[in-house]
Amino acid sequence: MIYRYVFQRSRSMPGKRFLEERLAGSIGYDRIAGYFDSSLFELAGEALEQVKGTIRIICNSDISAQDVEAASAAAREQAQRLSFFKHDPEVLAKAGSDRLSRLYRLLTGQGTAKLEVRVLPDDVFGLIHGKAGVIRYPDGKRTSFLGSANETFAGWALNYELVWEDDSDEACDWVEAEFERLWGHRHAMPLSSAVVHEVERLSRRVEVPLIEWQKNKEAGSVAIEEPVYREQFGLWPHQKYFVTQAWKAHQAYGARFILADQVGLGKTVQLGMVAQLIALSSDKPVLALLPKTLMEQWQIELWDLLQVPSARWNGTCWVDEAGYEHPPRGREPILECPRKIGLISQGLVIHNPESLRCLLEREWSCVIVDEAHHARRRKLPGPEERGPAIHNPDTECNLLYAFLFKLASKTESMLLATATPVQLHPIEAWDLLYLLSQNNAHVLGDVGSFWLDPERALPVILGEAALPQEAQDIWPWVKNPFPPTWESPHAKRLRQDRDIHLDEHDAVCTLSFHELRPAARTWASSLCSVFFDQHTPFVRSIIRRTRNYLESTINPATGEPYLTPIGIELYGEDEPIPITGYLADAYKEAEAFCITLGKRIKAAGFLKTLLLRRIGSSVEAGRKTVRAMLAKSLVPLSEDEESGEGEQDSQQTHDETLSALYPLTEEEISLLQRCASLLEAAEEDPKLQVILQYLRDNKWADEGCILFSQYYDTAHWVAEKLSKAFPDQPIGLYSGADKSMIMHQGRKLRKERTELKRMVKQHELSMLVGTDAASEGLNLQTLGTLINIDLPWNPTRLEQRKGRIQRIGQKRASVKILNLRYKDSVEDKVHAVLADRLQDIFRLFGQIPDVLEDIWIEVALGEVEKAKQELDYLPRRNPFDERYGRIESVADWERCAEVLTRTEKIEELKKGW
């Protein structure tokens, strides 16, 4: 029998009775629904509970079929989680705790009815436009319906809805067959357990005002509803571990850590979360000292991932997270930061230290320093030497170190971030710890501490000296500084011992081993037995996790690795691109020019080798550079090109400007003119054919590809060529200074970088050419391949580029990377010099140290033997092994139901200095 219904605003209640009446007494209900959301059951929760059997619902999501095809089980779970978590939890919670509790009970089978949900990608079926259901009864009868007998409030009370009901066997069989086809589809996924747990959390959700949060200071109350949880993949165990450790230490005696995670493991979000917690709990401001190239990335990530407002100093005024410039008002504009968290370039310390002197005259709650290895001694000891200690940072260290040394005494907490705490010598790690120890004896101890003497401490850490074996001999190493309560149950018992009685603020135990009472001596012996493996100040204060460690270590809470392994398939390493004819001759002229120029000017190596850097990138970049040099129109490098900012040493001369080139000598002009003539006559750049071979013939374009160059001229040229080679596909160009665009079918359309990121994420753009503006802070997990059109002489850039696709959230088991270089170029010669050591170096450090840039410069200037000597100076073993990568139990923030009121949080962080 066929029945027809119309539901509209004036007749909303009959819509509710439609399902209530039919579900009463039923034993089964199969439903093809729309988008899964708690509102799906907002008014039908009680009706569904009347079913004495299983309710099965197939629904859609905005997960793409491509994601499902490429994903592992864990990645599919994450993709579905993101699809649901994008909803504002504040809005979802308004559905009411009772309704959400009923939904949770249904999903977990806590009643007579059990709800099973499977999810299909919307781009496969578009289920929002196809709704139907079949209801079964104990006597064998069934009824089916088509149309929006929608369980949502909107379906009943706000919209115009039509329903066609038919209880004939033919109709019921037809709907059931269609339901089973969708239910058993290969793309159908069971509802994520994360979604089920989130429904339960929302049923208990309570907002707490800032003043209440400041009493208990639960990190989870701030973290759980941040965008990094709602729109990204949340904080992974290694990230939560660091945040937890730093937050505990800050509340006890001040956090002093070196975060030395490998590139691509999310250092910025970890530091940003700690900065936020500290800023919310203190009246004092937070200062972040960053390389200039990272300033904008930091500000974007703070807002996009954590919804944390901040301001960055652009040299003349403060710029907030919305891009609004705050004009200076007083005599010290740098102290007029309009946000609680302020970002300042480290370059100011080098080039205009007087402008920052005022920062040393106030108190800070936290100071964060990214790329902290730039703070160094002027001269390192020999490879086998282990000291001496720093006596005068102003004369023995560079300007950045000397400034931070003074700043350390003005802040409660200080966090240093660097993937390479050791670049050339183990003393560099001790130097950073010594910096952290200023005004905080918990780092290296107080007067009399063995750890304050690197000649005594480093041999023990490096395994070069025999360790003491007896507890009474180990105890002097243990007691100064003494481990915190949370680090060891033995440390906790000893701190609470009636004779010792140390609170968390106390850094030193004054009792000798023989002065301990017998019970305490037993606990001390247990602590001493594991001290050098687990509790030294180096292990305590340096937190370093490598990708290999996280991918190969099982998380006991899940039985899975801490991080889903992502392999690397490397291409082009043994296949440099031959250059012949005019191009080969042009390159020789460029080499001669750089060597000649190097003899004349005193500027640092970056400027001396500029032409070789650019000609090694592409013929197009070489042509434009030579023309500009001859025309004296070589403009300062744009923000998306390599600027040599890593050379932040006080010995760096200040004449490294473009003006140092001129006037050119007659010999230099002659070399440039010959180079220009040869480049104009050169044939098509051979790099292009290799790029097209991989993209077209090897199908890399089908997997999605990001192509990197350090120069805009090269990136723009490649994007234009790809647009012609792939006329049906849009090609994205990602750069700084408003140069980003889409090229498609002969047209160029300017695009904001945020729009390009969105298009890649939504699979609307599968080929993107980027300058190194794209190498930092850009998440490209949807792409599976990467082509380095050129090799940046600062090796860290290679790691940053790779981190765009080999990162948390990548759904492929491995990604493919192609490195291009011309045969017999500087890049090729350096590759030959490094070939025997490169894998060893990477295995030691987890990335290539910045200092290797000097080797590229020396090779370019013909000093190959000197380059080899520099390479031999690198350590042969890593002073930081897996002891520094431990992850202990972390808090389950995902179940945290008390959340900090969002508006109050933002208002607090918008308070100025």
Coordinates of N, CA and C in Angstrom, one line a residue, residues 163-237:
V163 N 7.5 12.6 1.7 CA 7.8 11.2 2.0 C 6.8 10.3 1.3
W164 N 7.4 9.3 0.7 CA 6.6 8.3 0.0 C 6.8 7.0 0.7
E165 N 5.7 6.4 1.3 CA 5.8 5.2 2.1 C 5.1 4.1 1.3
D166 N 5.7 2.9 1.3 CA 5.2 1.7 0.6 C 5.6 0.5 1.4
D167 N 4.5 -0.3 1.9 CA 4.8 -1.5 2.7 C 4.7 -2.8 1.9
S168 N 4.7 -2.7 0.5 CA 4.6 -3.9 -0.3 C 6.0 -4.6 -0.3
D169 N 6.0 -5.9 -0.5 CA 7.2 -6.7 -0.5 C 8.2 -6.1 -1.6
E170 N 7.6 -5.8 -2.8 CA 8.4 -5.4 -3.9 C 9.2 -4.1 -3.5
A171 N 8.5 -3.1 -2.9 CA 9.1 -1.9 -2.5 C 10.2 -2.1 -1.4
C172 N 9.8 -2.9 -0.4 CA 10.7 -3.2 0.7 C 12.0 -3.9 0.2
D173 N 11.8 -4.9 -0.7 CA 12.9 -5.6 -1.3 C 13.9 -4.7 -2.0
W174 N 13.3 -3.7 -2.8 CA 14.1 -2.8 -3.6 C 14.9 -1.9 -2.7
V175 N 14.3 -1.3 -1.6 CA 15.0 -0.5 -0.7 C 16.1 -1.2 0.0
E176 N 15.8 -2.5 0.5 CA 16.7 -3.3 1.2 C 17.9 -3.6 0.3
A177 N 17.7 -3.9 -1.0 CA 18.8 -4.3 -1.9 C 19.7 -3.1 -2.1
E178 N 19.1 -1.9 -2.2 CA 19.9 -0.7 -2.4 C 20.7 -0.4 -1.2
F179 N 20.1 -0.6 0.0 CA 20.8 -0.4 1.3 C 22.0 -1.3 1.4
E180 N 21.8 -2.6 1.1 CA 22.9 -3.6 1.2 C 24.0 -3.3 0.2
R181 N 23.7 -2.8 -0.9 CA 24.7 -2.4 -1.9 C 25.6 -1.3 -1.4
L182 N 25.0 -0.3 -0.7 CA 25.8 0.7 -0.1 C 26.5 0.3 1.1
W183 N 25.8 -0.5 2.0 CA 26.4 -0.9 3.2 C 27.6 -1.8 3.0
G184 N 27.6 -2.6 1.9 CA 28.7 -3.5 1.6 C 29.7 -2.9 0.6
H185 N 29.6 -1.6 0.3 CA 30.5 -1.0 -0.7 C 31.9 -1.0 -0.2
R186 N 32.9 -1.1 -1.1 CA 34.3 -1.2 -0.6 C 34.8 0.2 0.0
H187 N 34.1 1.3 -0.3 CA 34.4 2.5 0.3 C 33.8 2.8 1.7
A188 N 32.8 1.9 2.0 CA 32.0 2.1 3.3 C 32.9 1.8 4.5
M189 N 33.0 2.7 5.4 CA 33.8 2.6 6.6 C 32.9 2.6 7.9
P190 N 33.2 1.7 8.8 CA 32.5 1.8 10.1 C 32.8 3.1 10.8
L191 N 31.8 3.6 11.5 CA 31.9 4.9 12.2 C 33.2 4.9 13.1
S192 N 34.0 5.9 13.0 CA 35.2 6.0 13.7 C 35.0 5.9 15.2
S193 N 35.8 5.2 16.0 CA 35.7 5.2 17.4 C 35.9 6.6 18.0
A194 N 36.8 7.4 17.3 CA 37.0 8.7 17.8 C 35.7 9.6 17.7
V195 N 34.9 9.3 16.7 CA 33.6 10.1 16.7 C 32.7 9.6 17.8
V196 N 32.7 8.3 18.1 CA 31.8 7.8 19.2 C 32.3 8.4 20.5
H197 N 33.6 8.5 20.7 CA 34.1 9.0 22.0 C 33.8 10.5 22.1
E198 N 33.9 11.2 20.9 CA 33.6 12.6 20.9 C 32.1 12.9 21.3
V199 N 31.2 12.1 20.8 CA 29.8 12.2 21.2 C 29.7 12.1 22.7
E200 N 30.4 11.1 23.3 CA 30.3 11.0 24.7 C 30.9 12.2 25.4
R201 N 32.0 12.7 24.9 CA 32.6 13.9 25.6 C 31.7 15.1 25.5
L202 N 31.1 15.2 24.3 CA 30.2 16.4 24.2 C 29.0 16.3 25.1
S203 N 28.6 15.1 25.5 CA 27.5 14.9 26.4 C 27.8 15.4 27.8
R204 N 29.1 15.4 28.1 CA 29.6 15.9 29.4 C 30.2 17.3 29.4
R205 N 30.2 17.9 28.2 CA 31.0 19.1 28.0 C 30.5 20.3 28.9
V206 N 31.4 20.9 29.5 CA 31.1 22.1 30.4 C 32.2 23.2 30.1
E207 N 31.8 24.4 29.9 CA 32.7 25.5 29.7 C 33.0 26.1 31.1
V208 N 34.3 26.4 31.3 CA 34.8 27.0 32.5 C 35.4 28.3 32.2
P209 N 35.1 29.3 33.1 CA 35.7 30.6 32.9 C 37.2 30.6 33.1
L210 N 38.0 31.6 32.6 CA 39.4 31.6 32.8 C 39.9 31.6 34.2
I211 N 39.2 32.3 35.1 CA 39.6 32.4 36.5 C 39.5 31.0 37.2
E212 N 38.5 30.2 36.7 CA 38.4 28.8 37.3 C 39.5 27.9 36.7
W213 N 39.8 28.1 35.4 CA 40.8 27.3 34.8 C 42.2 27.5 35.4
Q214 N 42.4 28.8 35.8 CA 43.7 29.1 36.4 C 43.9 28.5 37.7
K215 N 42.9 27.9 38.3 CA 43.1 27.2 39.6 C 43.6 25.8 39.4
N216 N 43.1 25.1 38.4 CA 43.6 23.7 38.2 C 44.6 23.6 37.0
K217 N 44.5 24.5 36.0 CA 45.4 24.6 34.9 C 45.6 23.3 34.1
E218 N 44.4 22.7 33.8 CA 44.5 21.5 33.0 C 44.8 21.8 31.6
A219 N 45.8 21.3 31.0 CA 46.2 21.5 29.6 C 45.1 21.1 28.6
G220 N 44.5 19.9 29.0 CA 43.5 19.4 28.1 C 42.3 20.3 27.9
S221 N 42.0 21.1 28.9 CA 40.9 22.0 28.8 C 41.1 23.1 27.7
V222 N 42.4 23.4 27.5 CA 42.7 24.3 26.5 C 42.9 23.7 25.1
A223 N 43.5 22.5 25.1 CA 43.9 21.8 23.8 C 42.7 21.2 23.1
I224 N 41.8 20.6 23.7 CA 40.9 19.6 23.1 C 40.0 20.3 22.0
E225 N 39.7 21.5 22.1 CA 38.8 22.1 21.1 C 39.5 23.2 20.3
E226 N 40.9 23.1 20.3 CA 41.6 23.9 19.4 C 41.5 23.5 17.9
P227 N 41.7 24.3 16.9 CA 41.7 23.9 15.5 C 42.6 22.7 15.2
V228 N 43.7 22.6 15.9 CA 44.6 21.4 15.6 C 43.9 20.1 15.9
Y229 N 42.9 20.1 16.8 CA 42.1 18.9 17.1 C 40.9 18.9 16.2
R230 N 40.3 20.0 15.9 CA 39.0 20.1 15.1 C 39.3 19.9 13.6
E231 N 40.4 20.5 13.1 CA 40.6 20.6 11.7 C 41.8 19.9 11.2
Q232 N 42.7 19.5 12.2 CA 43.9 18.7 11.8 C 43.8 17.3 12.4
F233 N 45.0 16.8 12.8 CA 45.0 15.4 13.4 C 45.2 15.4 14.9
G234 N 45.0 16.5 15.5 CA 45.2 16.5 16.9 C 46.7 16.5 17.3
L235 N 47.0 16.5 18.6 CA 48.4 16.4 19.0 C 48.8 14.9 19.2
W236 N 49.9 14.5 18.6 CA 50.3 13.1 18.7 C 51.0 12.9 20.0
P237 N 51.2 11.6 20.4 CA 51.7 11.3 21.7 C 53.0 12.1 22.0

